[in-house]
Amino acid sequence: MVAELSVQYTDTANIPGIDGLRVRGDRLLQRLDELAQIGAIAGGGVCRLTLTDADKAGRDQVVQWMRDLGLSITIDGIGNIVGTWPGTEDLPPVMTGSHIDTVATGGRYDGNFGVLGGLEVIQTLQEAGIRPRHPLAVAVFTNEEGARFHPDMMGSMVYTGSLSLAEALATTTNVGTTVEEELRRIGYQGDAPCGNPSVHAFAELHIEQGPVMEQDSVTIGAVTGVQGMSWMEYTVKGVSNHAGTTPMRLRHDAGYAAMAIALAARELTKEMGGNQVATVGSIRLHPNLVNVIPNTAVFTLDLRNTDELRLQEAERRMAEKIGAIAQAEGVEITARPLVRLRPVDFDPAMIDLVETTAQTLGFSTKRLPSGAGHDAGLLAAVCPTAMIFVPSVHGISHNVKEYTAPEDLIAGANVLLHTLLQLAL
Ligand code: HGY
Ligand code: MN
Ligand code: MN
């Protein structure tokens, strides 16, 4: 889906004192390090699952930094935090930001880099005495990861109106708590309206989380869009029996069926080729005992593709494979959709802006789609949107070993600074 919107922006090259402006890289790295201490886990990673105490502590820290910058802070009904620095004119804000919730084995840059990069840009402009016409806003979207409560990008879905607040608040985990209960518990259920935002343009700074930029030795990614994703949860019902006495021909093994489906998903990616990906990331067996044939398996299947028709084909072919496996093993399989997002194409003028801004600053660039989901994928429906990528070492992410070189982080923040300036001046 190409955003029908397009954006005008100011060429700032001839504005005195602008083109030499750079962020304070040391301060950005310092904040990244400080935020990473909240929910720190062994190996240098971070566990700040959404709406947990660690997420609250991270939110409190970012809100404090926003207060220190004198931003006006709003919190909406799903807990999205927006810190705004007023412009010289009462115009729709130019927005940046991302998320600070992480997966359980997360790195310190995924999401956090986009939020702290936005704060660094505002502080740099404040210190330079440059106040743009448009307000500048930094958003912290709730539950981008979707690791504890599905779907992912929940906060930006509600912010842009593609998921109702009521539906999001009622979402439960498999241990019974709801999003609303957890938001209240950590004190982040706000009253700012959500669902119909007025944003001039949105640019998200993020690590690539994949190997492409490193392979091509590129510093800045001008992201063309976000691939589509389909998350399903399957529940397999079989028959528990003795692992030793039950002949194979009499088994209805829920665990075997689930794992056969995982194998079939891998086979499907080989059959389809291209950039079709498939992941069975979580699986629970019951009774989960060494000598009992499982009667229940609950697992998730994450399918993604940059092409909507290919993603639909993958979904269709997996449904056929699952039906055949269920019939052969004599088990019952029910499916629960968790999230379904079509591929998104970013506004061409915004992609051009990121690319030319990075090249003007002297950085190598590459255009590429995002393999990961992002809040920008939702903002693209309501305003001209872009993403700025920096490389991930060895393409690792959602892993404590996630790492991006400091010079690349600072390069990305400087591209964000000048991209936002051209949109907001
Ligand atoms: O799953 C994703 O791509 C994102 O990290 N939520
Ligand atoms: Mn992210
Ligand atoms: Mn992530």
mmCIF file of N, CA and C in Angstrom, residues 10 72 84-94 130-137 198 200 423-425:
data_model
loop_
_atom_site.group_PDB
_atom_site.id
_atom_site.type_symbol
_atom_site.label_atom_id
_atom_site.label_comp_id
_atom_site.label_asym_id
_atom_site.label_seq_id
_atom_site.Cartn_x
_atom_site.Cartn_y
_atom_site.Cartn_z
ATOM 1 N N THR A 10 11.609 21.716 3.303
ATOM 2 C CA THR A 10 12.456 22.881 3.044
ATOM 3 C C THR A 10 13.889 22.438 2.799
ATOM 4 N N SER A 72 6.126 19.150 26.393
ATOM 5 C CA SER A 72 4.783 18.908 26.952
ATOM 6 C C SER A 72 4.475 17.437 26.704
ATOM 7 N N THR A 84 6.268 16.707 23.278
ATOM 8 C CA THR A 84 6.244 17.680 22.183
ATOM 9 C C THR A 84 6.962 18.972 22.551
ATOM 10 N N TRP A 85 7.827 19.429 21.641
ATOM 11 C CA TRP A 85 8.499 20.720 21.788
ATOM 12 C C TRP A 85 7.812 21.681 20.832
ATOM 13 N N PRO A 86 7.104 22.692 21.361
ATOM 14 C CA PRO A 86 6.307 23.576 20.496
ATOM 15 C C PRO A 86 7.172 24.235 19.417
ATOM 16 N N GLY A 87 6.573 24.470 18.241
ATOM 17 C CA GLY A 87 7.277 25.184 17.173
ATOM 18 C C GLY A 87 6.965 26.666 17.272
ATOM 19 N N THR A 88 7.417 27.429 16.292
ATOM 20 C CA THR A 88 7.090 28.867 16.320
ATOM 21 C C THR A 88 5.666 29.107 15.822
ATOM 22 N N GLU A 89 5.112 28.071 15.171
ATOM 23 C CA GLU A 89 3.725 28.212 14.687
ATOM 24 C C GLU A 89 2.882 27.025 15.174
ATOM 25 N N ASP A 90 1.587 27.262 15.276
ATOM 26 C CA ASP A 90 0.685 26.210 15.759
ATOM 27 C C ASP A 90 0.306 25.304 14.587
ATOM 28 N N LEU A 91 1.228 24.390 14.259
ATOM 29 C CA LEU A 91 1.055 23.505 13.096
ATOM 30 C C LEU A 91 1.046 22.049 13.570
ATOM 31 N N PRO A 92 0.617 21.120 12.725
ATOM 32 C CA PRO A 92 0.712 19.700 13.104
ATOM 33 C C PRO A 92 2.182 19.346 13.334
ATOM 34 N N PRO A 93 2.461 18.515 14.317
ATOM 35 C CA PRO A 93 3.858 18.220 14.650
ATOM 36 C C PRO A 93 4.530 17.341 13.592
ATOM 37 N N VAL A 94 5.838 17.537 13.500
ATOM 38 C CA VAL A 94 6.683 16.540 12.828
ATOM 39 C C VAL A 94 7.098 15.567 13.922
ATOM 40 N N ILE A 130 17.705 26.887 17.660
ATOM 41 C CA ILE A 130 16.934 26.758 16.413
ATOM 42 C C ILE A 130 15.585 26.131 16.725
ATOM 43 N N ARG A 131 14.518 26.897 16.579
ATOM 44 C CA ARG A 131 13.172 26.364 16.841
ATOM 45 C C ARG A 131 12.410 26.338 15.517
ATOM 46 N N PRO A 132 12.053 25.151 15.032
ATOM 47 C CA PRO A 132 11.354 25.063 13.738
ATOM 48 C C PRO A 132 9.935 25.606 13.820
ATOM 49 N N ARG A 133 9.323 25.809 12.668
ATOM 50 C CA ARG A 133 7.924 26.272 12.637
ATOM 51 C C ARG A 133 7.010 25.213 13.226
ATOM 52 N N HIS A 134 7.195 23.947 12.741
ATOM 53 C CA HIS A 134 6.338 22.849 13.250
ATOM 54 C C HIS A 134 6.831 22.405 14.628
ATOM 55 N N PRO A 135 5.916 22.051 15.520
ATOM 56 C CA PRO A 135 6.344 21.377 16.748
ATOM 57 C C PRO A 135 7.081 20.085 16.401
ATOM 58 N N LEU A 136 8.019 19.706 17.259
ATOM 59 C CA LEU A 136 8.691 18.403 17.102
ATOM 60 C C LEU A 136 8.195 17.488 18.212
ATOM 61 N N ALA A 137 7.780 16.286 17.860
ATOM 62 C CA ALA A 137 7.248 15.344 18.853
ATOM 63 C C ALA A 137 8.041 14.050 18.820
ATOM 64 N N SER A 198 -3.182 14.013 14.206
ATOM 65 C CA SER A 198 -2.830 15.011 13.188
ATOM 66 C C SER A 198 -1.303 15.167 13.236
ATOM 67 N N HIS A 200 2.194 15.916 10.815
ATOM 68 C CA HIS A 200 2.639 16.425 9.504
ATOM 69 C C HIS A 200 3.443 15.364 8.758
ATOM 70 N N LEU A 423 11.758 18.878 7.385
ATOM 71 C CA LEU A 423 10.288 18.719 7.434
ATOM 72 C C LEU A 423 9.629 19.783 8.308
ATOM 73 N N ALA A 424 10.408 20.270 9.303
ATOM 74 C CA ALA A 424 9.766 21.091 10.346
ATOM 75 C C ALA A 424 10.047 22.577 10.230
ATOM 76 N N LEU A 425 11.165 22.922 9.500
ATOM 77 C CA LEU A 425 11.526 24.350 9.474
ATOM 78 C C LEU A 425 10.494 25.184 8.719
#
